[in-house]
Short mmCIF file of C-alpha atoms in Angstrom, two decimals:
data_model
loop_
_atom_site.label_atom_id
_atom_site.label_comp_id
_atom_site.label_asym_id
_atom_site.label_seq_id
_atom_site.Cartn_x
_atom_site.Cartn_y
_atom_site.Cartn_z
CA MET A 20 -0.02 -0.08 -0.05
CA ALA A 21 2.75 2.44 0.78
CA LEU A 22 4.55 1.71 -2.49
CA ALA A 23 1.36 2.50 -4.24
CA LEU A 24 0.84 5.70 -2.38
CA VAL A 25 4.28 6.96 -2.98
CA GLY A 26 4.17 6.14 -6.65
CA SER A 27 1.10 7.77 -7.20
CA ALA A 28 1.60 11.15 -5.69
CA SER A 29 0.16 12.85 -8.65
CA TRP A 30 -3.51 11.96 -8.07
CA LEU A 31 -3.09 12.26 -4.39
CA ARG A 32 -3.78 15.99 -4.53
CA LEU A 33 -7.12 16.62 -2.96
CA GLN A 34 -9.94 17.40 -5.08
CA ALA A 35 -11.15 20.90 -5.18
CA ASP A 36 -14.39 20.28 -3.35
CA GLU A 37 -12.81 18.28 -0.66
CA THR A 38 -10.42 21.16 -0.03
CA SER A 39 -13.10 23.77 0.09
CA PRO A 40 -13.95 25.51 3.54
CA GLN A 41 -17.38 24.19 3.07
CA ALA A 42 -16.39 20.55 2.62
CA GLN A 43 -13.73 20.67 5.48
CA GLU A 44 -16.71 22.01 7.76
CA ARG A 45 -18.94 19.31 6.59
CA LEU A 46 -16.20 16.73 7.62
CA THR A 47 -15.85 18.08 11.03
CA THR A 48 -19.71 17.72 11.70
CA GLY A 49 -19.98 14.09 10.56
CA ALA A 50 -20.23 14.36 6.84
CA ARG A 51 -18.97 11.19 5.04
CA VAL A 52 -16.76 10.89 2.00
CA VAL A 53 -17.95 9.16 -1.07
CA VAL A 54 -15.29 8.39 -3.75
CA ILE A 55 -16.71 8.53 -7.29
CA ASP A 56 -14.33 6.47 -9.73
CA PRO A 57 -14.55 7.32 -13.43
CA GLY A 58 -13.65 4.10 -14.82
CA HIS A 59 -10.72 3.92 -17.55
CA GLY A 60 -8.94 7.09 -18.73
CA GLY A 61 -5.88 8.10 -20.75
CA ASP A 62 -4.76 5.45 -23.07
CA ASP A 63 -7.32 3.19 -21.77
CA ALA A 64 -10.33 4.14 -23.64
CA GLY A 65 -12.72 1.23 -22.07
CA THR A 66 -15.28 -0.16 -24.29
CA VAL A 67 -16.01 1.98 -27.43
CA ALA A 68 -19.54 2.02 -29.01
CA PRO A 69 -19.51 1.69 -32.97
CA ALA A 70 -20.90 5.34 -32.94
CA GLY A 71 -20.35 7.27 -29.66
CA MET A 72 -18.49 8.38 -26.94
CA PRO A 73 -15.78 6.12 -25.64
CA GLU A 74 -16.55 4.59 -22.02
CA LYS A 75 -13.79 6.81 -20.45
CA ASP A 76 -15.45 10.00 -21.32
CA ILE A 77 -18.88 8.96 -20.50
CA THR A 78 -17.79 7.85 -17.11
CA LEU A 79 -15.83 11.09 -16.35
CA ALA A 80 -18.69 13.18 -17.41
CA ILE A 81 -21.26 11.49 -15.39
CA ALA A 82 -18.85 11.44 -12.36
CA ARG A 83 -18.47 15.22 -12.62
CA ARG A 84 -22.16 15.49 -12.91
CA LEU A 85 -22.74 13.36 -9.79
CA ARG A 86 -20.36 15.54 -7.70
CA THR A 87 -22.16 18.54 -8.83
CA ALA A 88 -25.50 16.91 -7.80
CA LEU A 89 -24.05 15.78 -4.42
CA ASP A 90 -22.44 19.36 -3.90
CA GLY A 91 -23.99 21.10 -0.80
CA ARG A 92 -25.53 18.18 0.76
CA PRO A 93 -24.41 18.43 4.32
CA GLU A 94 -23.90 14.49 4.91
CA VAL A 95 -21.56 13.80 2.12
CA VAL A 96 -18.18 15.21 0.61
CA THR A 97 -17.27 13.87 -2.80
CA VAL A 98 -13.71 12.93 -4.15
CA LEU A 99 -12.96 11.72 -7.71
CA THR A 100 -10.31 9.47 -8.28
CA ARG A 101 -9.72 11.26 -11.58
CA ASP A 102 -10.98 14.70 -13.02
CA ASP A 103 -9.15 14.52 -16.27
CA ASP A 104 -8.18 12.11 -19.09
CA ARG A 105 -5.62 10.16 -17.30
CA ARG A 106 -4.78 6.39 -16.69
CA LEU A 107 -5.01 5.09 -13.09
CA SER A 108 -4.27 1.73 -12.04
CA LEU A 109 -7.18 -0.05 -10.34
CA ARG A 110 -5.00 -0.50 -7.06
CA ASP A 111 -4.71 3.21 -6.85
CA ARG A 112 -8.33 3.89 -7.13
CA THR A 113 -8.99 1.64 -4.34
CA ALA A 114 -6.09 2.99 -2.26
CA LEU A 115 -7.59 6.43 -2.49
CA ALA A 116 -10.69 5.52 -1.37
CA ASN A 117 -9.15 3.58 1.59
CA THR A 118 -6.78 6.40 2.58
CA ARG A 119 -9.95 8.87 2.44
CA ARG A 120 -11.76 6.56 4.94
CA ALA A 121 -14.50 6.62 2.60
CA ALA A 122 -18.00 5.36 3.32
CA ALA A 123 -18.55 4.48 -0.21
CA LEU A 124 -16.41 3.65 -3.46
CA ILE A 125 -18.64 3.97 -6.66
CA SER A 126 -16.75 2.81 -9.75
CA LEU A 127 -18.52 4.13 -13.07
CA HIS A 128 -18.39 1.99 -16.11
CA VAL A 129 -20.10 1.08 -19.17
CA THR A 130 -20.58 -2.45 -20.13
CA ALA A 131 -20.96 -4.50 -23.46
CA SER A 132 -22.49 -7.82 -24.77
CA ALA A 133 -22.24 -9.94 -27.68
CA ALA A 134 -26.06 -9.63 -27.86
CA ASP A 135 -27.10 -6.27 -28.92
CA THR A 136 -30.56 -6.47 -27.25
CA LEU A 137 -29.19 -6.31 -23.77
CA HIS A 138 -29.63 -2.86 -22.14
CA GLY A 139 -29.92 -1.02 -19.01
CA ALA A 140 -27.72 -0.54 -15.86
CA GLU A 141 -26.45 -3.24 -13.61
CA PHE A 142 -24.38 -3.06 -10.44
CA THR A 143 -21.59 -5.55 -9.18
CA VAL A 144 -20.33 -6.25 -5.82
CA LEU A 145 -17.18 -8.34 -4.87
CA ALA A 146 -18.09 -12.15 -5.18
CA ALA A 147 -18.15 -13.89 -1.93
CA ASP A 148 -17.77 -17.29 -3.56
CA ASP A 149 -14.43 -16.35 -4.94
CA SER A 150 -12.71 -16.15 -1.61
CA GLY A 151 -10.59 -19.16 -2.25
CA GLY A 152 -12.13 -21.22 0.58
CA VAL A 153 -10.57 -18.68 3.16
CA THR A 154 -13.17 -17.68 5.72
CA LEU A 155 -13.13 -14.25 7.43
CA GLU A 156 -14.72 -15.54 10.41
CA SER A 157 -11.43 -16.28 12.26
CA PRO A 158 -11.34 -16.36 15.98
CA GLY A 159 -8.75 -13.55 16.19
CA THR A 160 -5.32 -13.72 17.82
CA PRO A 161 -4.66 -12.21 21.22
CA LEU A 162 -1.65 -9.79 21.08
CA PRO A 163 -0.08 -7.86 23.92
CA VAL A 164 -0.71 -4.20 24.23
CA THR A 165 0.86 -1.36 25.89
CA GLY A 166 0.11 -1.09 29.59
CA GLY A 167 -0.49 -4.96 29.76
CA GLY A 168 -3.14 -7.31 28.93
CA THR A 169 -4.02 -8.56 25.40
CA ARG A 170 -6.20 -7.36 22.51
CA VAL A 171 -7.65 -9.63 20.35
CA ILE A 172 -6.69 -8.76 16.55
CA GLU A 173 -8.39 -10.52 13.60
CA PHE A 174 -6.30 -11.01 10.69
CA ALA A 175 -7.78 -11.34 7.09
CA PRO A 176 -6.22 -11.61 3.73
CA TRP A 177 -5.73 -8.28 2.26
CA ASP A 178 -7.36 -9.32 -1.16
CA ARG A 179 -10.55 -10.60 0.55
CA VAL A 180 -10.87 -7.66 3.03
CA ALA A 181 -13.66 -6.27 1.12
CA LEU A 182 -15.75 -9.11 1.85
CA ARG A 183 -16.12 -7.85 5.23
CA HIS A 184 -18.27 -4.81 3.61
CA ARG A 185 -20.31 -7.05 1.40
CA ASP A 186 -23.59 -6.42 3.25
CA GLU A 187 -22.94 -2.60 2.89
CA SER A 188 -21.96 -3.06 -0.73
CA MET A 189 -25.14 -5.06 -1.37
CA ARG A 190 -27.33 -2.33 0.22
CA LEU A 191 -25.60 0.44 -1.89
CA ALA A 192 -26.05 -1.72 -4.99
CA GLY A 193 -29.47 -2.41 -4.13
CA ALA A 194 -30.35 1.32 -3.53
CA MET A 195 -28.81 1.97 -6.94
CA ALA A 196 -30.81 -0.66 -8.74
CA ALA A 197 -34.17 0.59 -7.16
CA ALA A 198 -33.15 3.98 -8.47
CA PHE A 199 -32.72 2.80 -12.25
CA GLU A 200 -35.61 0.48 -11.87
CA ALA A 201 -38.02 3.25 -10.89
CA THR A 202 -37.35 4.98 -14.57
CA GLY A 203 -37.23 1.56 -16.52
CA HIS A 204 -33.36 1.73 -17.01
CA LEU A 205 -32.37 -1.37 -14.95
CA SER A 206 -30.77 -4.32 -16.68
CA PRO A 207 -32.52 -7.60 -16.21
CA ARG A 208 -29.40 -8.60 -14.51
CA GLY A 209 -29.88 -6.14 -11.91
CA VAL A 210 -27.16 -6.71 -9.14
CA GLN A 211 -24.44 -9.11 -9.91
CA SER A 212 -21.33 -10.52 -7.95
CA ALA A 213 -17.77 -11.02 -9.56
CA PRO A 214 -14.19 -10.79 -8.61
CA LEU A 215 -13.52 -7.22 -9.93
CA ALA A 216 -10.15 -5.76 -9.20
CA VAL A 217 -11.24 -2.34 -8.12
CA LEU A 218 -13.47 -3.79 -5.44
CA THR A 219 -10.79 -6.01 -4.06
CA GLY A 220 -9.08 -4.60 -1.13
CA ALA A 221 -11.83 -1.85 -0.63
CA THR A 222 -12.42 -1.24 2.91
CA MET A 223 -15.91 0.20 2.59
CA ALA A 224 -19.22 -0.39 0.63
CA ALA A 225 -18.12 -0.80 -2.96
CA VAL A 226 -19.78 -1.13 -6.19
CA VAL A 227 -19.01 -1.15 -9.92
CA ALA A 228 -22.00 0.59 -11.68
CA ASP A 229 -22.28 -0.24 -15.22
CA LEU A 230 -24.61 2.58 -16.37
CA GLY A 231 -25.70 0.94 -19.78
CA TYR A 232 -24.59 -1.26 -22.52
CA ALA A 233 -22.30 0.26 -25.21
CA THR A 234 -23.69 -2.34 -27.50
CA HIS A 235 -26.98 -0.90 -27.12
CA VAL A 236 -28.30 2.16 -29.44
CA ASP A 237 -30.79 3.53 -26.84
CA ASP A 238 -28.41 3.18 -23.96
CA MET A 239 -25.59 4.99 -25.90
CA ALA A 240 -27.95 7.64 -26.95
CA ARG A 241 -28.75 8.27 -23.24
CA LEU A 242 -25.19 8.09 -21.84
CA GLY A 243 -23.92 10.15 -24.64
CA SER A 244 -26.22 13.03 -24.27
CA ALA A 245 -26.18 15.92 -21.64
CA GLU A 246 -29.65 15.35 -20.67
CA GLY A 247 -29.07 11.45 -20.20
CA GLN A 248 -26.08 11.90 -18.19
CA GLU A 249 -27.90 14.43 -15.88
CA ALA A 250 -30.58 11.81 -15.48
CA VAL A 251 -28.05 9.19 -14.59
CA ALA A 252 -26.34 11.67 -12.23
CA ARG A 253 -29.72 12.27 -10.27
CA GLN A 254 -30.45 8.66 -9.95
CA LEU A 255 -26.99 7.92 -8.59
CA ARG A 256 -27.49 10.86 -6.16
CA GLU A 257 -30.73 9.52 -4.92
CA ALA A 258 -29.18 6.19 -4.15
CA VAL A 259 -26.19 7.43 -2.53
CA LEU A 260 -28.15 9.53 -0.18
CA GLN A 261 -30.42 6.73 0.69
CA PHE A 262 -27.57 4.47 1.34
CA LEU A 263 -25.84 7.18 3.80
CA ALA A 264 -29.12 7.82 5.38
CA GLU A 265 -29.56 4.07 6.11
CA THR A 266 -25.90 3.51 7.09
CA PRO A 267 -24.93 4.58 10.65
CA ALA A 268 -21.52 6.25 10.88
CA PRO A 269 -18.86 4.19 12.35
CA MET B 4 17.79 -102.39 -75.96
CA MET B 5 15.32 -102.24 -73.10
CA LEU B 6 18.20 -101.46 -70.74
CA THR B 7 19.43 -98.62 -72.89
CA LEU B 8 15.96 -97.17 -72.95
CA ALA B 9 15.60 -97.40 -69.12
CA GLY B 10 19.13 -95.82 -68.74
CA LEU B 11 17.86 -93.02 -70.93
CA VAL B 12 14.72 -92.43 -68.75
CA LEU B 13 16.61 -92.48 -65.60
CA ALA B 14 19.25 -90.23 -66.83
CA ALA B 15 16.63 -88.01 -67.99
CA PHE B 16 15.03 -87.88 -64.51
CA PHE B 17 18.14 -87.16 -62.62
CA GLY B 18 19.10 -84.63 -65.16
CA TRP B 19 15.51 -82.80 -64.52
CA VAL B 20 16.19 -83.02 -60.83
CA LEU B 21 19.55 -81.86 -61.03
CA LEU B 22 18.62 -78.83 -63.26
CA SER B 23 15.53 -77.93 -60.89
CA GLN B 24 17.98 -77.81 -57.97
CA VAL B 25 20.40 -75.73 -59.78
CA THR B 26 17.76 -73.21 -61.04
CA ARG B 27 16.52 -72.87 -57.33
CA LEU B 28 19.98 -72.49 -55.90
CA PHE B 29 21.13 -69.97 -58.57
CA GLY B 30 18.16 -68.70 -60.45
CA PRO B 31 16.16 -65.37 -59.90
CA PRO B 32 14.31 -65.01 -56.71
CA LEU B 33 10.91 -66.43 -56.19
CA ILE B 34 8.14 -63.94 -56.41
CA PRO B 35 6.04 -64.12 -53.35
CA THR B 36 2.51 -64.82 -53.79
CA ALA B 37 -0.56 -65.05 -52.01
CA ALA B 38 -0.46 -68.76 -51.73
CA THR B 39 3.30 -68.59 -50.81
CA PRO B 40 4.10 -65.65 -48.85
CA ALA B 41 7.65 -64.68 -48.71
CA VAL B 42 9.25 -63.96 -45.24
CA GLN B 43 8.83 -60.37 -44.35
CA ALA B 44 9.30 -57.96 -41.35
CA PRO B 45 6.50 -57.99 -38.96
CA THR B 46 4.53 -54.70 -39.27
CA VAL B 47 2.31 -53.14 -36.59
CA ALA B 48 -0.87 -51.85 -37.47
CA PRO B 49 -1.36 -48.40 -36.06
CA THR B 50 -3.61 -48.61 -32.89
CA PRO B 51 -6.27 -45.67 -33.02
CA ARG B 52 -5.70 -43.40 -30.02
CA ALA B 53 -8.68 -43.30 -27.88
CA ARG B 54 -10.94 -40.20 -28.04
CA THR B 55 -12.78 -38.17 -25.60
CA ARG B 56 -15.20 -35.25 -25.56
CA VAL B 57 -14.24 -32.35 -23.86
CA PRO B 58 -16.50 -29.27 -23.04
CA VAL B 59 -15.40 -25.87 -24.25
CA TRP B 60 -17.29 -22.86 -23.05
CA VAL B 61 -18.81 -20.05 -25.27
CA VAL B 62 -21.15 -17.22 -24.87
CA ALA B 63 -24.81 -18.12 -24.90
CA ALA B 64 -27.20 -16.65 -27.33
CA ASP B 65 -28.38 -14.19 -24.57
CA GLY B 66 -25.07 -12.81 -24.15
CA THR B 67 -25.00 -13.10 -20.39
CA HIS B 68 -23.88 -16.71 -19.84
CA LEU B 69 -21.66 -19.46 -21.01
CA VAL B 70 -22.68 -22.74 -22.46
CA THR B 71 -20.52 -25.80 -23.60
CA ILE B 72 -19.92 -27.01 -26.99
CA PRO B 73 -18.47 -30.69 -26.59
CA GLN B 74 -15.27 -30.94 -28.67
CA ASP B 75 -14.13 -34.44 -29.86
CA MET B 76 -10.27 -34.84 -29.15
CA VAL B 77 -7.62 -37.31 -28.56
CA GLN B 78 -7.54 -38.54 -25.30
CA GLU B 79 -4.19 -37.49 -23.64
CA SER B 80 -2.40 -39.50 -21.25
CA SER B 81 -1.31 -36.25 -19.33
CA PRO B 82 -4.39 -34.08 -17.81
CA LEU B 83 -2.23 -31.00 -18.56
CA ASP B 84 -2.01 -32.17 -22.10
CA GLN B 85 -5.72 -32.57 -22.14
CA ALA B 86 -6.34 -29.06 -20.69
CA ARG B 87 -3.91 -27.75 -23.59
CA GLY B 88 -5.86 -29.49 -26.14
CA ALA B 89 -9.16 -28.14 -24.65
CA LEU B 90 -7.69 -24.57 -24.64
CA ASP B 91 -6.27 -24.74 -28.18
CA ALA B 92 -9.77 -25.78 -29.25
CA LEU B 93 -11.41 -22.70 -27.22
CA LEU B 94 -8.97 -20.33 -28.85
CA THR B 95 -9.65 -21.33 -32.42
CA LEU B 96 -13.49 -22.32 -32.15
CA LYS B 97 -15.88 -20.37 -34.37
CA PRO B 98 -18.99 -21.37 -33.11
CA ARG B 99 -22.41 -21.30 -34.98
CA PRO B 100 -24.53 -18.03 -34.50
CA PRO B 101 -26.14 -17.10 -32.12
CA LEU B 102 -23.62 -18.56 -29.93
CA THR B 103 -20.24 -16.58 -30.05
CA SER B 104 -16.68 -17.17 -28.82
CA ALA B 105 -15.71 -14.99 -25.75
CA ILE B 106 -11.99 -15.08 -26.82
CA PRO B 107 -10.56 -12.23 -28.99
CA THR B 108 -9.52 -13.36 -32.45
CA GLY B 109 -5.75 -13.83 -32.68
CA THR B 110 -5.41 -14.98 -29.15
CA THR B 111 -2.63 -17.62 -28.63
CA LEU B 112 -1.75 -20.12 -25.86
CA LEU B 113 2.11 -19.38 -24.95
CA GLY B 114 2.07 -21.74 -22.13
CA LEU B 115 0.18 -23.95 -19.45
CA TYR B 116 1.57 -24.65 -15.98
CA ALA B 117 0.26 -26.53 -13.13
CA THR B 118 1.32 -26.57 -9.47
CA ASP B 119 0.90 -29.58 -6.97
CA THR B 120 -1.75 -27.79 -5.07
CA GLY B 121 -3.98 -27.78 -8.10
CA GLU B 122 -3.63 -24.28 -9.55
CA ILE B 123 -3.32 -23.86 -13.15
CA TYR B 124 -1.64 -20.99 -14.97
CA VAL B 125 -2.65 -20.04 -18.52
CA ASP B 126 -0.14 -18.04 -20.31
CA LEU B 127 -1.89 -16.14 -23.05
CA GLY B 128 -0.55 -13.94 -25.81
CA GLY B 129 -1.02 -10.21 -25.46
CA ASP B 130 -3.76 -10.06 -28.30
CA VAL B 131 -6.10 -11.42 -25.70
CA ALA B 132 -6.04 -8.00 -24.05
CA ARG B 133 -5.16 -5.58 -26.96
CA ALA B 134 -8.26 -7.10 -29.10
CA HIS B 135 -10.56 -7.32 -26.41
CA PRO B 136 -13.75 -5.14 -27.07
CA GLY B 137 -14.04 -4.09 -23.32
CA GLY B 138 -17.15 -3.92 -21.11
CA THR B 139 -17.34 -5.63 -17.45
CA LEU B 140 -19.70 -8.43 -18.69
CA ARG B 141 -17.74 -9.37 -21.77
CA GLU B 142 -14.67 -9.54 -19.81
CA VAL B 143 -16.10 -11.47 -17.21
CA LEU B 144 -17.13 -14.09 -19.77
CA THR B 145 -13.72 -14.20 -21.38
CA THR B 146 -12.27 -14.92 -18.18
CA TYR B 147 -14.44 -17.68 -17.02
CA SER B 148 -14.56 -19.39 -20.43
CA VAL B 149 -11.02 -20.01 -20.00
CA VAL B 150 -11.33 -21.11 -16.42
CA HIS B 151 -14.08 -23.49 -16.93
CA THR B 152 -12.59 -24.87 -20.12
CA VAL B 153 -9.33 -25.79 -18.16
CA LEU B 154 -11.11 -27.01 -15.02
CA ASP B 155 -13.50 -29.25 -17.08
CA ALA B 156 -10.66 -30.79 -19.08
CA MET B 157 -8.62 -31.37 -15.93
CA PRO B 158 -10.80 -32.20 -13.07
CA SER B 159 -7.94 -32.32 -10.39
CA ALA B 160 -7.24 -28.55 -10.74
CA THR B 161 -9.00 -26.18 -8.51
CA ALA B 162 -8.43 -22.93 -9.82
CA VAL B 163 -7.19 -20.93 -12.78
CA GLN B 164 -4.96 -17.88 -13.15
CA ILE B 165 -4.46 -16.21 -16.41
CA LEU B 166 -1.02 -14.63 -17.39
CA ILE B 167 -0.52 -12.47 -20.38
CA ASP B 168 2.82 -12.53 -22.27
CA GLY B 169 4.24 -14.54 -19.37
CA ARG B 170 3.43 -12.07 -16.74
CA GLU B 171 0.72 -11.77 -13.93
CA VAL B 172 -1.56 -8.80 -14.77
CA GLU B 173 -4.06 -6.73 -12.91
CA THR B 174 -6.85 -7.28 -15.36
CA LEU B 175 -7.51 -8.17 -19.08
CA ALA B 176 -9.56 -4.92 -19.79
CA GLY B 177 -9.92 -3.04 -16.60
CA HIS B 178 -12.22 -5.22 -14.55
CA VAL B 179 -11.79 -8.56 -13.60
CA ASP B 180 -9.02 -9.29 -10.90
CA LEU B 181 -6.44 -11.57 -12.55
CA ARG B 182 -3.78 -11.15 -9.72
CA ARG B 183 -4.75 -14.50 -8.34
CA PRO B 184 -6.33 -17.92 -9.20
CA LEU B 185 -10.02 -17.95 -9.98
CA ARG B 186 -12.33 -20.91 -9.23
CA ARG B 187 -15.48 -21.80 -10.87
CA ALA B 188 -18.47 -19.35 -11.23
CA ASP B 189 -21.27 -21.49 -11.83
CA HIS B 190 -23.80 -18.77 -11.75
CA LEU B 191 -22.49 -17.74 -15.05
CA THR B 192 -23.10 -21.17 -16.87
CA ARG B 193 -26.20 -22.70 -18.38
CA PRO B 194 -26.84 -26.16 -19.62
CA PRO B 195 -26.11 -26.48 -23.36
CA GLY B 196 -28.94 -25.77 -25.70
CA PRO B 197 -29.82 -27.59 -29.00
CA SER B 198 -27.73 -25.21 -31.06
CA SER B 199 -24.60 -26.22 -29.48
CA GLU B 200 -22.82 -27.14 -32.70
CA THR B 201 -19.84 -25.99 -34.26
CA ARG B 202 -19.38 -24.37 -37.69
CA PRO B 203 -16.88 -26.53 -39.68
#
């Protein structure tokens, strides 16, 4: 982790909204950080529709709109993993959310299929059945502490630590699915689980939000237009606020 | 007179016998016939190698799941060779529509390695990433078409890690975590349908 942070100093600069006096004040009064991750970037364009914006541009545009949509809410401070067209490793994106002690990590993507009839948004959490057979319910190890006595420390493999937050992640994904279902923009696949790299090692609720299919004409028209992007940002905003309202601060 | 005639007959007989033996000893070789086969080196008829059917996983018509297309191939004595054969079939297979291959065109198999703990490492050429069309779902299906094809061909294996150009990588196209071996994901699979046939 330390090496990853040193090597990624360029993106560690605080985002403007997080450093603003208003944001700092909100943080001192209990606001929680939500990290918005625009997928891909730089020489990694992501998936590209036959006629339409590349995935990296769609995700960045909607991330900025979501930040604006949440701006001013007293209970949330947003951080973008990238605010321009640059490549970031998935490890760095997760690390940023961890170092900000975020309550949620939302990684924005556009999916694609061999079947051009598939459409709608879908949401993925880390797959519990890919834990490699290692259970997280370990009894813990008592270790001596300063001043005497012991404290039970529970160890978990780093690449499976995100499974501790699976329930929270499912709630966040469920809130997003409900918001998109209400407008008829939810894929029949709804909420999925898979071993996605940006979710591995996240120590908070973490969801990959695939906002539509690059292989579906209507989805691309929506995601490529300012009106469509604004609508998607509003749906995500409602889901984030609902999730935070239902999630007590630690 | 009679004695002379008998002597001539006897001489002719012995002359015939002598001539036939000389011809046999010094004459041209006998041509073997079916009735009198000549002595020849024993030949071993080629024994047909046993064949088996190995499932190869492709994308179902709905675009969201994997289904199998059984491939007829030689029964290899080594499970690793059997898995190699199945992977070769997976990388070159052109399924009949509406089934599609999850593997980008031009993908090559560079190597296949097994650990004694049942983990298999599949080293693919870089085209699998360069030519991948992207998208979370498509990347999930590409990854697990490899994982399931190997695990079905090699039942003793427990997990599969994909390498690219001999190196461990973060992902194929920005989504699925390839930094560790992956187990089956049976929720991605469906039983084979009636259209599970290959195009010649």
